[in-house]
Amino acid sequence: MFKRVLVANRGEIALRIIRACQELGIETVSVHSEIDEDSLHVRFSDQSVCIGPPQSQSSYLSTKEIISACLVTNCEAIHPGYGFLAENAQFAEMCESNGITFIGPPYEIIRRMGDKVYAKSEMEETGIPVIPGSKEAISKIGSGLEIAKDIGFPIIIKAAFGGGGKGMRIVTEGKTFKDAFKIAKTEAESSFGDGSLYIEKYIQNPRHIEFQILSDNYGNAIHLGERECSIQRRHQKLLEESPSTAIDEARRAKMGRLAVRGMKKIGYRSVGTVEFIVDQQNHFYFMEMNTRIQVEHPVTEFVTDVDLVKEQIKMAAGAKLAFKQGDIKLKGVAIEARINAEDPEKNFMPSVGKIDGFHIPGGPGVRVDTHLYSGYTVSQYYDSLIAKLITHGSDRNEAITRLRRALNEFVIEGIKTTIPFHLKLLENKNFIDGNIHTGLVDEML
Ligand code: MV4
């Protein structure tokens, strides 16, 4: 096992990683920007290194500063968390060339899966259904239009190196294709440094369902069931649950088996997520994969009783997978509400300021992952996620009831949060009935 690990992140996920390390008997070194000096991740770690000014670009994204901090403090490994450098193949490669273990998959895998067209073709070869569309990146606008006509409108144009919805354009008819293509290309070039685009059949109001995978360095891989992530706004997930109301036992076994087969084919290692889109007729299609620990991992932890971050660290240190597929039994239902420092009354505008009243909910089946404390100041510099409230119940109704109760117990004063939005969502008939899709939040607001 590692003796000392550097945590290259901030906020709740930095705390989550430090806690896992402490339970594994690993010393931790955190890094922080000037504005995060009084943060809990600095206090909870054994040592901390200041890596620069508040701007992420000069601190949490500064590969040079982070690698230096790691070498100076004699850490054997770096945990990148999510966001920031977590899916940066170049950073993972830098770690390797400096003799540091990157806690995640090998950099070649990050690089290959970052190309969504390549990822799709790899998965299609293993027999996983993929969304009908172009087999290669499209460089010429004219051939793009021909392919779009073949697929049949509506289609969606996506950035080959994108993700998270940026650079996407939905096109409903041939005559608007060329303009959409040009805009998508420009956006892809400026956001991802590569203007490669691909085209898919556009699926109306799908569900977004993802499978959690665990793979060790010896070719063993299992899945931990799915997460339903359809409750989102502008490509930001707001609430996630596991299991999905749309997936029965047989469907779960089939999708899970395919996802595992895909991961084995590419030689995947570490924790990972295979994303599917599920249409209104319940057909499923592979969409892309995520090579990091995700924000919503706690819902899977609640229903499987597996500590994903500990397993991720153990596997990076060379441990064999501790579970077989048959050991994984899903128990009950878990739901996560992402609490953001945003004003749902003002179009989810970011809200900053000092927390001057704070109380965390508790009781049976409640987990809160947060870096907040009374007196903490939420700044404009980072992501607006300030807390994750996760509840677990014996069934979906109990998980929802607990979430409602815990949201009502939660006190965060001094800034606006998305708590009122969640309370409204939990009253929505379609949500309560499990009738959800990626367009539900927009219909509600
Ligand atoms: C799609 C889709 C429909 N059909 N792909 C959204 C995030 C990114 N990971 C992929 N996304 C989607 N891909 C096909 N072929 C619907 C979405 C999607 C979406 C698209 C446009 C506007 C809002 C959306 C909200 C959720 C999902």
CSV table of C-alpha atoms and ligand atoms in Angstrom, one decimal:
chain,number,residue,atom,x,y,z
A,1,MET,CA,0.0,0.0,0.0
A,2,PHE,CA,1.1,3.6,-0.5
A,3,LYS,CA,2.7,5.3,2.4
A,4,ARG,CA,1.8,8.9,1.3
A,5,VAL,CA,-0.6,10.2,-1.3
A,6,LEU,CA,-1.1,13.7,-2.7
A,7,VAL,CA,-4.7,14.9,-3.1
A,8,ALA,CA,-4.9,17.2,-6.2
A,9,ASN,CA,-8.3,18.6,-5.6
A,10,ARG,CA,-10.4,20.8,-3.3
A,11,GLY,CA,-13.9,20.8,-1.7
A,12,GLU,CA,-15.9,17.8,-0.7
A,13,ILE,CA,-14.0,15.4,-3.0
A,14,ALA,CA,-10.7,16.3,-1.4
A,15,LEU,CA,-12.2,15.4,2.0
A,16,ARG,CA,-13.7,12.2,0.6
A,17,ILE,CA,-10.2,11.1,-0.6
A,18,ILE,CA,-8.4,12.1,2.6
A,19,ARG,CA,-11.0,10.1,4.7
A,20,ALA,CA,-10.4,7.0,2.5
A,21,CYS,CA,-6.6,7.4,2.9
A,22,GLN,CA,-6.9,7.8,6.7
A,23,GLU,CA,-8.9,4.6,6.9
A,24,LEU,CA,-6.3,2.8,4.8
A,25,GLY,CA,-3.5,4.1,7.0
A,26,ILE,CA,-2.1,6.4,4.2
A,27,GLU,CA,-0.6,9.8,5.0
A,28,THR,CA,-2.0,12.7,2.9
A,29,VAL,CA,-0.6,15.8,1.5
A,30,SER,CA,-3.1,18.3,0.2
A,31,VAL,CA,-2.6,21.2,-2.2
A,32,HIS,CA,-4.4,24.5,-1.9
A,33,SER,CA,-4.8,27.9,-3.6
A,34,GLU,CA,-4.2,31.1,-1.6
A,35,ILE,CA,-8.0,31.6,-1.1
A,36,ASP,CA,-8.4,28.0,0.2
A,37,GLU,CA,-5.9,28.3,3.1
A,38,ASP,CA,-8.7,28.0,5.7
A,39,SER,CA,-10.4,25.0,3.9
A,40,LEU,CA,-11.1,21.7,5.6
A,41,HIS,CA,-9.0,19.7,3.1
A,42,VAL,CA,-6.0,21.7,4.3
A,43,ARG,CA,-6.9,21.0,8.0
A,44,PHE,CA,-7.8,17.3,7.5
A,45,SER,CA,-4.6,16.4,5.6
A,46,ASP,CA,-1.3,15.7,7.3
A,47,GLN,CA,0.5,18.4,5.3
A,48,SER,CA,-0.5,21.0,2.7
A,49,VAL,CA,1.3,22.9,0.0
A,50,CYS,CA,0.2,26.3,-1.4
A,51,ILE,CA,0.3,26.0,-5.2
A,52,GLY,CA,-0.8,29.4,-6.3
A,53,PRO,CA,-3.4,32.2,-6.6
A,54,PRO,CA,-7.2,31.5,-6.5
A,55,GLN,CA,-7.7,31.1,-10.2
A,56,SER,CA,-7.9,27.4,-11.0
A,57,GLN,CA,-5.6,27.8,-14.1
A,58,SER,CA,-2.8,28.9,-11.8
A,59,SER,CA,-3.4,26.5,-8.9
A,60,TYR,CA,-5.5,23.3,-9.2
A,61,LEU,CA,-4.8,23.1,-12.9
A,62,SER,CA,-1.1,23.8,-12.6
A,63,THR,CA,0.5,20.5,-13.5
A,64,LYS,CA,4.0,21.9,-12.7
A,65,GLU,CA,3.1,23.1,-9.2
A,66,ILE,CA,1.3,19.9,-8.4
A,67,ILE,CA,4.0,17.5,-9.6
A,68,SER,CA,6.6,19.7,-7.7
A,69,ALA,CA,4.5,19.5,-4.5
A,70,CYS,CA,4.4,15.7,-4.9
A,71,LEU,CA,8.1,15.3,-5.4
A,72,VAL,CA,9.1,17.7,-2.6
A,73,THR,CA,6.8,15.9,-0.1
A,74,ASN,CA,7.8,12.4,-1.2
A,75,CYS,CA,4.3,11.2,-2.2
A,76,GLU,CA,4.1,8.0,-4.2
A,77,ALA,CA,0.8,8.7,-5.8
A,78,ILE,CA,-1.6,11.5,-6.8
A,79,HIS,CA,-5.4,11.2,-6.5
A,80,PRO,CA,-6.9,13.7,-8.9
A,81,GLY,CA,-10.6,13.5,-7.7
A,82,TYR,CA,-13.0,14.7,-10.4
A,83,GLY,CA,-12.9,17.8,-12.6
A,84,PHE,CA,-9.6,19.7,-12.8
A,85,LEU,CA,-6.9,17.2,-13.9
A,86,ALA,CA,-8.8,14.0,-13.5
A,87,GLU,CA,-9.2,13.2,-17.2
A,88,ASN,CA,-6.1,15.0,-18.4
A,89,ALA,CA,-4.0,12.3,-20.2
A,90,GLN,CA,-1.0,14.6,-20.4
A,91,PHE,CA,-1.0,15.1,-16.6
A,92,ALA,CA,-1.4,11.3,-16.0
A,93,GLU,CA,1.6,10.8,-18.3
A,94,MET,CA,3.6,13.5,-16.5
A,95,CYS,CA,3.0,11.6,-13.2
A,96,GLU,CA,4.2,8.4,-14.7
A,97,SER,CA,7.4,9.9,-16.2
A,98,ASN,CA,8.1,11.4,-12.7
A,99,GLY,CA,7.7,8.0,-11.0
A,100,ILE,CA,4.4,8.9,-9.5
A,101,THR,CA,1.3,6.6,-9.6
A,102,PHE,CA,-1.7,8.4,-11.1
A,103,ILE,CA,-4.7,7.0,-9.2
A,104,GLY,CA,-6.8,6.3,-12.2
A,105,PRO,CA,-6.5,4.4,-15.5
A,106,PRO,CA,-3.3,4.4,-17.6
A,107,TYR,CA,-2.8,7.6,-19.5
A,108,GLU,CA,-3.2,5.8,-22.9
A,109,ILE,CA,-6.7,4.8,-21.8
A,110,ILE,CA,-7.6,8.3,-20.8
A,111,ARG,CA,-6.4,9.6,-24.1
A,112,ARG,CA,-8.2,6.9,-26.2
A,113,MET,CA,-11.5,7.3,-24.3
A,114,GLY,CA,-11.3,11.1,-24.7
A,115,ASP,CA,-11.9,10.5,-28.4
A,116,LYS,CA,-15.7,9.8,-28.4
A,117,VAL,CA,-15.7,8.4,-31.9
A,118,TYR,CA,-12.9,5.9,-31.1
A,119,ALA,CA,-14.7,4.9,-27.9
A,120,LYS,CA,-17.9,4.3,-29.8
A,121,SER,CA,-16.3,2.1,-32.4
A,122,GLU,CA,-14.4,0.1,-29.7
A,123,MET,CA,-17.6,-0.6,-27.8
A,124,GLU,CA,-19.5,-1.4,-31.0
A,125,GLU,CA,-16.9,-4.1,-31.8
A,126,THR,CA,-17.6,-5.8,-28.5
A,127,GLY,CA,-21.3,-6.0,-29.4
A,128,ILE,CA,-22.6,-3.0,-27.4
A,129,PRO,CA,-25.4,-1.1,-29.2
A,130,VAL,CA,-24.2,2.4,-30.1
A,131,ILE,CA,-26.3,5.4,-31.2
A,132,PRO,CA,-26.6,5.2,-35.0
A,133,GLY,CA,-24.4,7.8,-36.6
A,134,SER,CA,-21.2,8.6,-38.4
A,135,LYS,CA,-18.4,6.0,-38.0
A,136,GLU,CA,-15.6,8.5,-38.2
A,137,ALA,CA,-15.0,12.2,-37.4
A,138,ILE,CA,-16.3,14.4,-40.2
A,139,SER,CA,-14.0,17.0,-41.7
A,140,LYS,CA,-16.1,18.2,-44.7
A,141,ILE,CA,-19.4,20.0,-44.3
A,142,GLY,CA,-20.7,18.5,-47.5
A,143,SER,CA,-20.1,14.9,-46.5
A,144,GLY,CA,-21.5,15.8,-43.1
A,145,LEU,CA,-24.8,16.8,-44.7
A,146,GLU,CA,-24.9,13.6,-46.8
A,147,ILE,CA,-24.3,11.5,-43.6
A,148,ALA,CA,-27.0,13.5,-41.8
A,149,LYS,CA,-29.5,12.8,-44.6
A,150,ASP,CA,-28.7,9.1,-44.5
A,151,ILE,CA,-29.2,8.9,-40.7
A,152,GLY,CA,-32.4,11.0,-41.0
A,153,PHE,CA,-33.3,14.1,-39.1
A,154,PRO,CA,-33.3,15.1,-36.3
A,155,ILE,CA,-29.6,14.6,-35.8
A,156,ILE,CA,-27.2,15.9,-33.2
A,157,ILE,CA,-23.7,17.2,-34.0
A,158,LYS,CA,-21.1,16.5,-31.3
A,159,ALA,CA,-17.5,17.3,-30.7
A,160,ALA,CA,-15.2,14.2,-30.9
A,161,PHE,CA,-13.1,15.5,-28.0
A,162,GLY,CA,-16.0,17.1,-26.1
A,163,GLY,CA,-18.3,16.0,-23.4
A,164,GLY,CA,-20.7,17.5,-21.0
A,165,GLY,CA,-22.8,19.1,-23.8
A,166,LYS,CA,-20.4,21.7,-25.0
A,167,GLY,CA,-20.2,22.1,-28.8
A,168,MET,CA,-23.4,20.1,-29.4
A,169,ARG,CA,-26.0,21.2,-31.9
A,170,ILE,CA,-29.4,19.6,-32.7
A,171,VAL,CA,-30.4,19.8,-36.3
A,172,THR,CA,-34.0,19.1,-37.4
A,173,GLU,CA,-33.8,19.7,-41.1
A,174,GLY,CA,-31.3,19.8,-43.9
A,175,LYS,CA,-31.3,23.5,-44.6
A,176,THR,CA,-30.0,24.5,-41.1
A,177,PHE,CA,-27.3,21.8,-41.1
A,178,LYS,CA,-24.4,23.8,-42.5
A,179,ASP,CA,-24.8,26.8,-40.1
A,180,ALA,CA,-25.0,24.4,-37.2
A,181,PHE,CA,-22.0,22.5,-38.3
A,182,LYS,CA,-19.9,25.7,-38.6
A,183,ILE,CA,-20.9,26.9,-35.1
A,184,ALA,CA,-20.2,23.5,-33.6
A,185,LYS,CA,-16.8,23.3,-35.2
A,186,THR,CA,-15.8,26.8,-34.0
A,187,GLU,CA,-17.0,25.9,-30.5
A,188,ALA,CA,-15.2,22.6,-30.5
A,189,GLU,CA,-12.0,24.2,-31.6
A,190,SER,CA,-12.0,26.9,-28.9
A,191,SER,CA,-13.2,24.7,-26.1
A,192,PHE,CA,-11.3,21.4,-26.8
A,193,GLY,CA,-8.5,22.6,-29.1
A,194,ASP,CA,-9.8,20.1,-31.8
A,195,GLY,CA,-12.7,20.8,-34.1
A,196,SER,CA,-13.4,17.2,-35.0
A,197,LEU,CA,-17.1,16.5,-35.1
A,198,TYR,CA,-19.4,13.5,-35.4
A,199,ILE,CA,-23.1,13.0,-36.1
A,200,GLU,CA,-25.7,10.9,-34.4
A,201,LYS,CA,-29.4,10.3,-34.7
A,202,TYR,CA,-31.0,12.6,-32.1
A,203,ILE,CA,-32.9,10.8,-29.5
A,204,GLN,CA,-35.8,12.8,-28.0
A,205,ASN,CA,-36.1,13.0,-24.2
A,206,PRO,CA,-33.9,10.0,-23.4
A,207,ARG,CA,-32.8,8.8,-20.0
A,208,HIS,CA,-29.1,9.1,-19.1
A,209,ILE,CA,-28.1,5.9,-17.3
A,210,GLU,CA,-24.5,5.0,-16.4
A,211,PHE,CA,-22.9,1.8,-15.1
A,212,GLN,CA,-20.2,1.9,-12.4
A,213,ILE,CA,-17.3,-0.4,-13.2
A,214,LEU,CA,-14.3,-1.6,-11.1
A,215,SER,CA,-11.3,-3.1,-12.9
A,216,ASP,CA,-8.0,-4.2,-11.3
A,217,ASN,CA,-4.6,-4.4,-13.0
A,218,TYR,CA,-5.0,-8.1,-13.7
A,219,GLY,CA,-7.9,-8.2,-16.0
A,220,ASN,CA,-10.6,-8.6,-13.4
A,221,ALA,CA,-13.7,-6.4,-13.8
A,222,ILE,CA,-17.2,-6.2,-12.3
A,223,HIS,CA,-20.0,-3.7,-12.4
A,224,LEU,CA,-21.9,-2.2,-9.5
A,225,GLY,CA,-25.2,-1.6,-11.1
A,226,GLU,CA,-26.4,1.7,-12.7
A,227,ARG,CA,-27.1,5.2,-11.7
A,228,GLU,CA,-30.1,7.2,-13.2
A,229,CYS,CA,-28.8,10.6,-14.0
A,230,SER,CA,-31.6,12.1,-16.1
A,231,ILE,CA,-32.4,14.9,-13.7
A,232,GLN,CA,-30.2,17.7,-15.1
A,233,ARG,CA,-30.2,21.2,-16.3
A,234,ARG,CA,-27.9,22.6,-19.0
A,235,HIS,CA,-25.9,19.4,-18.8
A,236,GLN,CA,-25.3,19.7,-15.1
A,237,LYS,CA,-26.7,16.9,-13.1
A,238,LEU,CA,-28.9,18.0,-10.2
A,239,LEU,CA,-30.0,14.6,-8.7
A,240,GLU,CA,-29.0,11.0,-9.2
A,241,GLU,CA,-30.4,7.8,-8.0
A,242,SER,CA,-29.6,4.0,-7.9
A,243,PRO,CA,-31.1,1.7,-9.1
A,244,SER,CA,-33.0,3.3,-12.0
A,245,THR,CA,-36.8,2.8,-12.1
A,246,ALA,CA,-36.4,2.0,-15.8
A,247,ILE,CA,-34.0,-1.0,-15.4
A,248,ASP,CA,-35.2,-4.4,-14.2
A,249,GLU,CA,-32.9,-7.3,-13.1
A,250,ALA,CA,-32.6,-8.8,-16.6
A,251,ARG,CA,-31.8,-5.5,-18.2
A,252,ARG,CA,-29.3,-4.6,-15.5
A,253,ALA,CA,-27.5,-8.0,-16.0
A,254,LYS,CA,-27.4,-7.5,-19.8
A,255,MET,CA,-26.2,-3.9,-19.8
A,256,GLY,CA,-23.7,-4.6,-17.0
A,257,ARG,CA,-22.3,-7.6,-18.7
A,258,LEU,CA,-21.8,-5.6,-21.9
A,259,ALA,CA,-20.2,-2.7,-20.1
A,260,VAL,CA,-17.8,-5.1,-18.3
A,261,ARG,CA,-17.0,-6.8,-21.6
A,262,GLY,CA,-16.2,-3.4,-23.2
A,263,MET,CA,-13.9,-2.5,-20.3
A,264,LYS,CA,-12.0,-5.8,-20.5
A,265,LYS,CA,-11.6,-5.3,-24.3
A,266,ILE,CA,-9.9,-1.9,-23.9
A,267,GLY,CA,-7.8,-3.1,-20.9
A,268,TYR,CA,-9.5,-0.7,-18.5
A,269,ARG,CA,-8.1,-0.3,-15.0
A,270,SER,CA,-9.5,1.6,-11.9
A,271,VAL,CA,-13.0,2.8,-11.3
A,272,GLY,CA,-14.8,4.0,-14.4
A,273,THR,CA,-18.3,4.7,-15.7
A,274,VAL,CA,-20.0,3.5,-18.9
A,275,GLU,CA,-22.7,6.0,-20.0
A,276,PHE,CA,-25.8,4.9,-21.9
A,277,ILE,CA,-28.7,6.7,-23.3
A,278,VAL,CA,-32.0,4.9,-23.1
A,279,ASP,CA,-34.8,5.9,-25.4
A,280,GLN,CA,-38.6,6.1,-24.8
A,281,GLN,CA,-39.0,2.5,-26.2
A,282,ASN,CA,-36.3,1.4,-23.7
A,283,HIS,CA,-33.6,0.7,-26.3
A,284,PHE,CA,-30.2,1.4,-24.8
A,285,TYR,CA,-27.1,2.7,-26.6
A,286,PHE,CA,-23.5,3.3,-25.4
A,287,MET,CA,-22.7,7.0,-25.4
A,288,GLU,CA,-19.3,7.6,-23.9
A,289,MET,CA,-17.2,6.6,-20.9
A,290,ASN,CA,-15.8,8.5,-17.9
A,291,THR,CA,-12.4,7.6,-16.6
A,292,ARG,CA,-12.7,9.2,-13.1
A,293,ILE,CA,-14.4,8.8,-9.8
A,294,GLN,CA,-17.7,10.7,-10.3
A,295,VAL,CA,-19.5,13.2,-8.2
A,296,GLU,CA,-22.5,10.8,-7.8
A,297,HIS,CA,-20.4,7.8,-6.6
A,298,PRO,CA,-22.1,7.8,-3.1
A,299,VAL,CA,-25.4,6.5,-4.4
A,300,THR,CA,-23.6,3.4,-5.6
A,301,GLU,CA,-21.8,3.1,-2.3
A,302,PHE,CA,-25.1,3.2,-0.4
A,303,VAL,CA,-26.7,0.4,-2.5
A,304,THR,CA,-23.7,-1.9,-2.8
A,305,ASP,CA,-21.9,-1.2,0.5
A,306,VAL,CA,-18.6,-0.9,-1.5
A,307,ASP,CA,-16.3,2.0,-0.7
A,308,LEU,CA,-15.4,3.1,-4.2
A,309,VAL,CA,-12.6,5.5,-3.3
A,310,LYS,CA,-10.9,3.0,-1.1
A,311,GLU,CA,-11.1,0.3,-3.8
A,312,GLN,CA,-9.8,2.7,-6.3
A,313,ILE,CA,-6.7,3.5,-4.2
A,314,LYS,CA,-6.2,-0.2,-3.3
A,315,MET,CA,-6.3,-1.2,-7.0
A,316,ALA,CA,-3.9,1.6,-8.0
A,317,ALA,CA,-1.5,0.2,-5.4
A,318,GLY,CA,-1.7,-3.2,-7.1
A,319,ALA,CA,-4.4,-5.0,-5.1
A,320,LYS,CA,-6.5,-7.6,-6.7
A,321,LEU,CA,-10.2,-6.8,-7.0
A,322,ALA,CA,-11.7,-7.8,-3.6
A,323,PHE,CA,-15.2,-8.8,-5.1
A,324,LYS,CA,-16.6,-11.1,-7.7
A,325,GLN,CA,-19.7,-10.1,-9.6
A,326,GLY,CA,-21.8,-12.6,-7.5
A,327,ASP,CA,-20.7,-10.8,-4.3
A,328,ILE,CA,-22.5,-7.6,-5.4
A,329,LYS,CA,-26.1,-7.4,-4.2
A,330,LEU,CA,-28.0,-4.2,-4.6
A,331,LYS,CA,-29.9,-3.2,-1.4
A,332,GLY,CA,-32.6,-0.6,-1.4
A,333,VAL,CA,-32.6,2.8,-3.1
A,334,ALA,CA,-30.2,5.7,-2.8
A,335,ILE,CA,-30.7,9.3,-4.0
A,336,GLU,CA,-28.3,12.2,-4.1
A,337,ALA,CA,-29.3,15.8,-4.3
A,338,ARG,CA,-26.5,18.1,-5.4
A,339,ILE,CA,-26.6,21.3,-3.3
A,340,ASN,CA,-25.2,24.2,-5.3
A,341,ALA,CA,-24.5,27.8,-4.3
A,342,GLU,CA,-26.9,29.0,-6.9
A,343,ASP,CA,-30.2,30.9,-6.8
A,344,PRO,CA,-32.9,28.7,-8.4
A,345,GLU,CA,-35.2,31.8,-8.4
A,346,LYS,CA,-32.7,33.7,-10.6
A,347,ASN,CA,-32.0,31.2,-13.3
A,348,PHE,CA,-29.5,29.3,-11.1
A,349,MET,CA,-27.1,32.3,-10.9
A,350,PRO,CA,-24.1,31.6,-8.7
A,351,SER,CA,-24.4,32.9,-5.2
A,352,VAL,CA,-21.3,33.7,-3.1
A,353,GLY,CA,-20.7,34.9,0.4
A,354,LYS,CA,-20.1,33.9,4.0
A,355,ILE,CA,-22.0,31.0,5.6
A,356,ASP,CA,-23.5,32.5,8.8
A,357,GLY,CA,-25.8,29.8,9.8
A,358,PHE,CA,-25.2,26.1,9.3
A,359,HIS,CA,-26.8,22.8,10.3
A,360,ILE,CA,-26.2,19.4,8.8
A,361,PRO,CA,-29.1,16.9,8.7
A,362,GLY,CA,-28.7,13.5,10.2
A,363,GLY,CA,-30.7,10.4,11.3
A,364,PRO,CA,-31.1,7.0,9.6
A,365,GLY,CA,-30.0,6.6,6.0
A,366,VAL,CA,-28.6,10.1,5.6
A,367,ARG,CA,-25.1,11.0,4.4
A,368,VAL,CA,-23.7,14.5,3.8
A,369,ASP,CA,-20.5,15.1,1.9
A,370,THR,CA,-19.5,18.7,2.2
A,371,HIS,CA,-16.6,21.0,2.9
A,372,LEU,CA,-18.7,23.8,4.3
A,373,TYR,CA,-18.6,24.9,7.9
A,374,SER,CA,-20.1,27.9,9.8
A,375,GLY,CA,-18.1,30.9,8.9
A,376,TYR,CA,-16.8,29.5,5.5
A,377,THR,CA,-16.8,31.8,2.6
A,378,VAL,CA,-18.1,30.5,-0.8
A,379,SER,CA,-16.0,32.2,-3.5
A,380,GLN,CA,-16.6,32.9,-7.2
A,381,TYR,CA,-13.5,31.0,-8.3
A,382,TYR,CA,-14.7,27.4,-8.3
A,383,ASP,CA,-17.6,25.1,-9.1
A,384,SER,CA,-20.8,25.9,-7.2
A,385,LEU,CA,-21.2,22.4,-5.7
A,386,ILE,CA,-21.1,23.0,-1.9
A,387,ALA,CA,-22.7,19.8,-0.5
A,388,LYS,CA,-24.1,16.4,-1.6
A,389,LEU,CA,-27.0,15.1,0.4
A,390,ILE,CA,-27.5,11.4,-0.1
A,391,THR,CA,-30.2,9.3,1.4
A,392,HIS,CA,-30.8,5.6,1.4
A,393,GLY,CA,-34.1,3.7,2.1
A,394,SER,CA,-35.4,0.2,1.8
A,395,ASP,CA,-37.4,1.3,-1.3
A,396,ARG,CA,-37.6,4.5,-3.5
A,397,ASN,CA,-40.5,5.9,-1.5
A,398,GLU,CA,-38.4,5.7,1.8
A,399,ALA,CA,-35.4,7.2,0.1
A,400,ILE,CA,-37.5,10.1,-1.3
A,401,THR,CA,-39.2,10.7,2.1
A,402,ARG,CA,-35.8,10.8,3.8
A,403,LEU,CA,-34.4,13.1,1.3
A,404,ARG,CA,-37.3,15.5,1.8
A,405,ARG,CA,-37.0,15.3,5.6
A,406,ALA,CA,-33.2,15.9,5.4
A,407,LEU,CA,-33.5,18.8,3.0
A,408,ASN,CA,-35.9,20.4,5.5
A,409,GLU,CA,-33.4,19.9,8.3
A,410,PHE,CA,-30.5,21.3,6.2
A,411,VAL,CA,-29.7,25.0,7.2
A,412,ILE,CA,-27.3,27.0,5.0
A,413,GLU,CA,-27.7,30.7,5.7
A,414,GLY,CA,-25.8,33.6,4.0
A,415,ILE,CA,-26.1,32.4,0.5
A,416,LYS,CA,-28.7,31.0,-1.9
A,417,THR,CA,-28.8,27.3,-2.6
A,418,THR,CA,-30.6,24.7,-4.7
A,419,ILE,CA,-32.4,23.2,-1.7
A,420,PRO,CA,-35.7,24.9,-2.6
A,421,PHE,CA,-35.4,23.4,-6.1
A,422,HIS,CA,-35.0,19.9,-4.8
A,423,LEU,CA,-38.0,20.3,-2.5
A,424,LYS,CA,-40.0,21.3,-5.5
A,425,LEU,CA,-38.7,18.4,-7.6
A,426,LEU,CA,-39.7,15.9,-4.9
A,427,GLU,CA,-43.3,17.1,-5.2
A,428,ASN,CA,-43.3,16.6,-8.9
A,429,LYS,CA,-45.7,13.8,-9.9
A,430,ASN,CA,-43.6,12.5,-12.8
A,431,PHE,CA,-40.5,12.4,-10.5
A,432,ILE,CA,-42.4,10.6,-7.8
A,433,ASP,CA,-43.7,8.1,-10.4
A,434,GLY,CA,-40.2,7.5,-11.7
A,435,ASN,CA,-41.3,9.0,-15.0
A,436,ILE,CA,-38.2,10.8,-15.7
A,437,HIS,CA,-36.1,11.9,-18.7
A,438,THR,CA,-33.4,14.5,-19.5
A,439,GLY,CA,-36.0,17.1,-20.4
A,440,LEU,CA,-38.0,16.9,-17.2
A,441,VAL,CA,-36.3,19.8,-15.3
A,442,ASP,CA,-36.8,22.2,-18.3
A,443,GLU,CA,-40.5,21.2,-18.4
A,444,MET,CA,-40.8,21.9,-14.7
A,445,LEU,CA,-39.1,25.3,-14.6
B,1,MV4,C1,-27.6,12.9,-27.1
B,1,MV4,C2,-29.0,13.2,-26.9
B,1,MV4,C3,-29.9,12.7,-27.8
B,1,MV4,N1,-29.5,12.0,-28.8
B,1,MV4,N2,-27.3,12.2,-28.1
B,1,MV4,C4,-26.1,15.5,-23.3
B,1,MV4,C5,-24.8,15.5,-22.6
B,1,MV4,C6,-23.9,14.8,-23.5
B,1,MV4,N3,-23.1,13.9,-22.7
B,1,MV4,C7,-24.7,14.1,-24.5
B,1,MV4,N4,-26.1,14.6,-24.4
B,1,MV4,C8,-27.1,14.2,-25.2
B,1,MV4,N5,-26.7,13.4,-26.2
B,1,MV4,C9,-28.2,11.7,-28.9
B,1,MV4,N6,-27.8,11.0,-30.0
B,1,MV4,C10,-29.4,14.0,-25.8
B,1,MV4,C11,-28.4,14.5,-25.0
B,1,MV4,C12,-28.9,15.5,-24.0
B,1,MV4,C13,-29.2,16.8,-24.4
B,1,MV4,C14,-28.9,17.2,-25.7
B,1,MV4,C15,-29.3,18.5,-26.1
B,1,MV4,C16,-29.8,19.4,-25.1
B,1,MV4,C17,-30.0,19.0,-23.8
B,1,MV4,C18,-29.7,17.7,-23.5
B,1,MV4,C19,-29.9,17.2,-22.2
B,1,MV4,C20,-29.7,16.0,-21.8
B,1,MV4,C21,-29.1,15.1,-22.8
